[in-house]
PDB file of C-alpha atoms in Angstrom:
ATOM      1  CA  UNK G  22      65.408 -71.235  -9.064  1.00  0.00           C
ATOM      2  CA  UNK G  23      63.316 -69.946 -11.983  1.00  0.00           C
ATOM      3  CA  UNK G  24      59.646 -70.104 -11.067  1.00  0.00           C
ATOM      4  CA  UNK G  25      56.660 -69.345 -13.280  1.00  0.00           C
ATOM      5  CA  UNK G  26      53.478 -67.961 -11.721  1.00  0.00           C
ATOM      6  CA  UNK G  27      50.106 -68.254 -13.419  1.00  0.00           C
ATOM      7  CA  UNK G  28      46.385 -68.383 -12.774  1.00  0.00           C
ATOM      8  CA  UNK G  29      45.306 -71.912 -11.886  1.00  0.00           C
ATOM      9  CA  UNK G  30      43.301 -74.107 -14.253  1.00  0.00           C
ATOM     10  CA  UNK G  31      40.635 -76.658 -13.340  1.00  0.00           C
ATOM     11  CA  UNK G  32      43.076 -79.534 -13.812  1.00  0.00           C
ATOM     12  CA  UNK G  33      45.368 -77.998 -11.160  1.00  0.00           C
ATOM     13  CA  UNK G  34      42.781 -78.110  -8.385  1.00  0.00           C
ATOM     14  CA  UNK G  35      43.438 -81.667  -7.104  1.00  0.00           C
ATOM     15  CA  UNK G  36      47.143 -80.836  -6.646  1.00  0.00           C
ATOM     16  CA  UNK G  37      46.277 -77.492  -5.029  1.00  0.00           C
ATOM     17  CA  UNK G  38      43.965 -79.227  -2.544  1.00  0.00           C
ATOM     18  CA  UNK G  39      46.751 -81.692  -1.797  1.00  0.00           C
ATOM     19  CA  UNK G  40      49.226 -78.885  -1.085  1.00  0.00           C
ATOM     20  CA  UNK G  41      46.776 -77.077   1.188  1.00  0.00           C
ATOM     21  CA  UNK G  42      45.877 -80.243   3.079  1.00  0.00           C
ATOM     22  CA  UNK G  43      49.492 -81.334   3.522  1.00  0.00           C
ATOM     23  CA  UNK G  44      49.867 -80.161   7.115  1.00  0.00           C
ATOM     24  CA  UNK G  45      48.339 -80.947  10.467  1.00  0.00           C
ATOM     25  CA  UNK G  46      46.525 -77.626  10.818  1.00  0.00           C
ATOM     26  CA  UNK G  47      44.749 -77.697   7.447  1.00  0.00           C
ATOM     27  CA  UNK G  48      44.295 -81.409   6.779  1.00  0.00           C
ATOM     28  CA  UNK G  49      40.945 -81.888   8.489  1.00  0.00           C
ATOM     29  CA  UNK G  50      39.403 -78.594   7.408  1.00  0.00           C
ATOM     30  CA  UNK G  51      40.444 -79.031   3.763  1.00  0.00           C
ATOM     31  CA  UNK G  52      39.602 -82.705   3.303  1.00  0.00           C
ATOM     32  CA  UNK G  53      40.203 -84.801   0.220  1.00  0.00           C
ATOM     33  CA  UNK G  54      39.605 -83.368  -3.251  1.00  0.00           C
ATOM     34  CA  UNK G  55      35.941 -83.429  -4.221  1.00  0.00           C
ATOM     35  CA  UNK G  56      32.970 -81.643  -5.755  1.00  0.00           C
ATOM     36  CA  UNK G  57      33.058 -78.823  -3.181  1.00  0.00           C
ATOM     37  CA  UNK G  58      36.587 -77.957  -4.301  1.00  0.00           C
ATOM     38  CA  UNK G  59      35.530 -77.989  -7.968  1.00  0.00           C
ATOM     39  CA  UNK G  60      32.626 -75.653  -7.151  1.00  0.00           C
ATOM     40  CA  UNK G  61      34.896 -73.331  -5.154  1.00  0.00           C
ATOM     41  CA  UNK G  62      37.359 -73.195  -8.039  1.00  0.00           C
ATOM     42  CA  UNK G  63      34.573 -72.343 -10.495  1.00  0.00           C
ATOM     43  CA  UNK G  64      33.401 -69.501  -8.235  1.00  0.00           C
ATOM     44  CA  UNK G  65      36.936 -68.150  -7.810  1.00  0.00           C
ATOM     45  CA  UNK G  66      37.647 -68.449 -11.523  1.00  0.00           C
ATOM     46  CA  UNK G  67      34.433 -66.595 -12.435  1.00  0.00           C
ATOM     47  CA  UNK G  68      35.098 -63.696 -10.037  1.00  0.00           C
ATOM     48  CA  UNK G  69      37.354 -60.919 -11.406  1.00  0.00           C
ATOM     49  CA  UNK G  70      38.287 -59.998  -7.824  1.00  0.00           C
ATOM     50  CA  UNK G  71      39.721 -63.444  -7.087  1.00  0.00           C
ATOM     51  CA  UNK G  72      42.706 -65.309  -8.463  1.00  0.00           C
ATOM     52  CA  UNK G  73      43.923 -68.759  -7.573  1.00  0.00           C
ATOM     53  CA  UNK G  74      47.619 -68.704  -8.416  1.00  0.00           C
ATOM     54  CA  UNK G  75      50.056 -71.566  -8.872  1.00  0.00           C
ATOM     55  CA  UNK G  76      53.835 -71.616  -8.939  1.00  0.00           C
ATOM     56  CA  UNK G  77      55.519 -73.929 -11.440  1.00  0.00           C
ATOM     57  CA  UNK G  78      59.090 -75.164 -11.380  1.00  0.00           C
ATOM     58  CA  UNK G  79      60.240 -77.227 -14.345  1.00  0.00           C
ATOM     59  CA  UNK G  80      56.606 -77.801 -15.331  1.00  0.00           C
ATOM     60  CA  UNK G  81      55.579 -79.097 -11.877  1.00  0.00           C
ATOM     61  CA  UNK G  82      53.179 -77.327  -9.517  1.00  0.00           C
ATOM     62  CA  UNK G  83      55.155 -76.424  -6.411  1.00  0.00           C
ATOM     63  CA  UNK G  84      53.134 -73.646  -4.783  1.00  0.00           C
ATOM     64  CA  UNK G  85      49.766 -71.956  -4.573  1.00  0.00           C
ATOM     65  CA  UNK G  86      47.982 -68.967  -3.073  1.00  0.00           C
ATOM     66  CA  UNK G  87      44.651 -67.213  -3.447  1.00  0.00           C
ATOM     67  CA  UNK G  88      44.569 -63.475  -4.087  1.00  0.00           C
ATOM     68  CA  UNK G  89      41.373 -61.527  -3.414  1.00  0.00           C
ATOM     69  CA  UNK G  90      40.987 -57.864  -4.333  1.00  0.00           C
ATOM     70  CA  UNK G  91      38.701 -56.022  -1.921  1.00  0.00           C
ATOM     71  CA  UNK G  92      37.341 -52.553  -2.653  1.00  0.00           C
ATOM     72  CA  UNK G  93      36.606 -50.577   0.490  1.00  0.00           C
ATOM     73  CA  UNK G  94      35.338 -47.316   1.862  1.00  0.00           C
ATOM     74  CA  UNK G  95      38.026 -47.019   4.518  1.00  0.00           C
ATOM     75  CA  UNK G  96      41.501 -45.753   3.678  1.00  0.00           C
ATOM     76  CA  UNK G  97      39.953 -43.261   1.244  1.00  0.00           C
ATOM     77  CA  UNK G  98      38.329 -45.946  -0.871  1.00  0.00           C
ATOM     78  CA  UNK G  99      41.524 -47.944  -1.226  1.00  0.00           C
ATOM     79  CA  UNK G 100      41.629 -51.313  -2.917  1.00  0.00           C
ATOM     80  CA  UNK G 101      43.345 -53.967  -0.812  1.00  0.00           C
ATOM     81  CA  UNK G 102      44.601 -57.425  -1.600  1.00  0.00           C
ATOM     82  CA  UNK G 103      44.027 -60.367   0.737  1.00  0.00           C
ATOM     83  CA  UNK G 104      46.448 -63.286   0.379  1.00  0.00           C
ATOM     84  CA  UNK G 105      45.255 -66.673   1.597  1.00  0.00           C
ATOM     85  CA  UNK G 106      46.080 -70.375   1.417  1.00  0.00           C
ATOM     86  CA  UNK G 107      49.789 -69.833   0.760  1.00  0.00           C
ATOM     87  CA  UNK G 108      51.544 -73.165   0.312  1.00  0.00           C
ATOM     88  CA  UNK G 109      54.857 -74.456  -0.994  1.00  0.00           C
ATOM     89  CA  UNK G 110      55.404 -78.204  -1.379  1.00  0.00           C
ATOM     90  CA  UNK G 111      57.166 -79.547   1.693  1.00  0.00           C
ATOM     91  CA  UNK G 112      60.254 -80.724  -0.193  1.00  0.00           C
ATOM     92  CA  UNK G 113      61.024 -77.181  -1.432  1.00  0.00           C
ATOM     93  CA  UNK G 114      60.377 -75.143   1.714  1.00  0.00           C
ATOM     94  CA  UNK G 115      63.266 -73.035   2.932  1.00  0.00           C
ATOM     95  CA  UNK G 116      64.755 -72.516  -0.539  1.00  0.00           C
ATOM     96  CA  UNK G 117      63.399 -69.033  -1.271  1.00  0.00           C
ATOM     97  CA  UNK G 118      60.411 -70.104  -3.349  1.00  0.00           C
ATOM     98  CA  UNK G 119      57.901 -68.706  -0.857  1.00  0.00           C
ATOM     99  CA  UNK G 120      59.713 -65.372  -0.866  1.00  0.00           C
ATOM    100  CA  UNK G 121      59.590 -65.254  -4.680  1.00  0.00           C
ATOM    101  CA  UNK G 122      55.900 -66.107  -4.614  1.00  0.00           C
ATOM    102  CA  UNK G 123      55.042 -63.444  -2.041  1.00  0.00           C
ATOM    103  CA  UNK G 124      57.108 -60.780  -3.813  1.00  0.00           C
ATOM    104  CA  UNK G 125      55.306 -61.661  -7.046  1.00  0.00           C
ATOM    105  CA  UNK G 126      51.933 -61.358  -5.285  1.00  0.00           C
ATOM    106  CA  UNK G 127      52.788 -57.962  -3.806  1.00  0.00           C
ATOM    107  CA  UNK G 128      53.791 -56.684  -7.251  1.00  0.00           C
ATOM    108  CA  UNK G 129      50.562 -58.063  -8.718  1.00  0.00           C
ATOM    109  CA  UNK G 130      48.592 -56.172  -6.084  1.00  0.00           C
ATOM    110  CA  UNK G 131      50.557 -53.001  -6.782  1.00  0.00           C
ATOM    111  CA  UNK G 132      49.870 -53.379 -10.526  1.00  0.00           C
ATOM    112  CA  UNK G 133      46.129 -53.680  -9.794  1.00  0.00           C
ATOM    113  CA  UNK G 134      46.241 -50.453  -7.804  1.00  0.00           C
ATOM    114  CA  UNK G 135      46.086 -51.918  -4.303  1.00  0.00           C
ATOM    115  CA  UNK G 136      47.116 -49.603  -1.485  1.00  0.00           C
ATOM    116  CA  UNK G 137      47.518 -52.429   1.022  1.00  0.00           C
ATOM    117  CA  UNK G 138      48.263 -56.148   1.102  1.00  0.00           C
ATOM    118  CA  UNK G 139      46.965 -58.125   4.053  1.00  0.00           C
ATOM    119  CA  UNK G 140      46.966 -61.723   5.149  1.00  0.00           C
ATOM    120  CA  UNK G 141      46.143 -63.869   8.112  1.00  0.00           C
ATOM    121  CA  UNK G 142      48.039 -66.855   9.406  1.00  0.00           C
ATOM    122  CA  UNK G 143      47.145 -69.371  12.063  1.00  0.00           C
ATOM    123  CA  UNK G 144      48.554 -68.467  15.476  1.00  0.00           C
ATOM    124  CA  UNK G 145      50.287 -71.856  15.599  1.00  0.00           C
ATOM    125  CA  UNK G 146      52.340 -71.133  12.449  1.00  0.00           C
ATOM    126  CA  UNK G 147      55.271 -69.412  14.154  1.00  0.00           C
ATOM    127  CA  UNK G 148      57.634 -70.073  11.220  1.00  0.00           C
ATOM    128  CA  UNK G 149      55.134 -68.334   8.922  1.00  0.00           C
ATOM    129  CA  UNK G 150      54.968 -65.362  11.302  1.00  0.00           C
ATOM    130  CA  UNK G 151      58.739 -64.927  11.083  1.00  0.00           C
ATOM    131  CA  UNK G 152      58.629 -65.369   7.303  1.00  0.00           C
ATOM    132  CA  UNK G 153      55.948 -62.719   6.755  1.00  0.00           C
ATOM    133  CA  UNK G 154      57.747 -60.355   9.128  1.00  0.00           C
ATOM    134  CA  UNK G 155      60.930 -60.759   7.075  1.00  0.00           C
ATOM    135  CA  UNK G 156      58.949 -59.603   4.036  1.00  0.00           C
ATOM    136  CA  UNK G 157      57.882 -56.397   5.805  1.00  0.00           C
ATOM    137  CA  UNK G 158      54.411 -57.492   6.922  1.00  0.00           C
ATOM    138  CA  UNK G 159      53.463 -56.140  10.342  1.00  0.00           C
ATOM    139  CA  UNK G 160      51.243 -57.984  12.828  1.00  0.00           C
ATOM    140  CA  UNK G 161      49.050 -54.908  13.301  1.00  0.00           C
ATOM    141  CA  UNK G 162      45.636 -56.445  13.998  1.00  0.00           C
ATOM    142  CA  UNK G 163      44.091 -59.295  15.932  1.00  0.00           C
ATOM    143  CA  UNK G 164      41.812 -61.486  13.800  1.00  0.00           C
ATOM    144  CA  UNK G 165      38.647 -63.323  14.779  1.00  0.00           C
ATOM    145  CA  UNK G 166      36.683 -66.054  13.045  1.00  0.00           C
ATOM    146  CA  UNK G 167      33.237 -67.479  13.651  1.00  0.00           C
ATOM    147  CA  UNK G 168      32.473 -70.864  12.122  1.00  0.00           C
ATOM    148  CA  UNK G 169      29.007 -70.993  10.573  1.00  0.00           C
ATOM    149  CA  UNK G 170      27.513 -74.472  10.382  1.00  0.00           C
TER     150      UNK G 170
END
């Protein structure tokens, strides 16, 4: 399967929102495509430390993820990459596309000088936990979130 990865464009955002919302965990918190998604895309697109990435197969969008590059004082001032909102269209899951996408992301982080790649995944996503473990990610920390508003 030959996949092309690229930075998302504004016209991709409705499909990206659809991919993110296409599961029971994310559906209600993502909602239907709207102005807030357009504004979020514009902010991501304008920030050199953020990239919204899409995966294309035969000209069709089949995956997405957001990469955020975080400079830090810890780890001797190391740059780290945070990967979020990783999605593959349901019909193509289990075919190696997610692995290709994550390997591409790790190489992109390495090329930007990142010393560490990190991600979070919902505790209910046990298949994702196994997947990330198979890629060498280690569940080394416990994460916490506080909803504001």
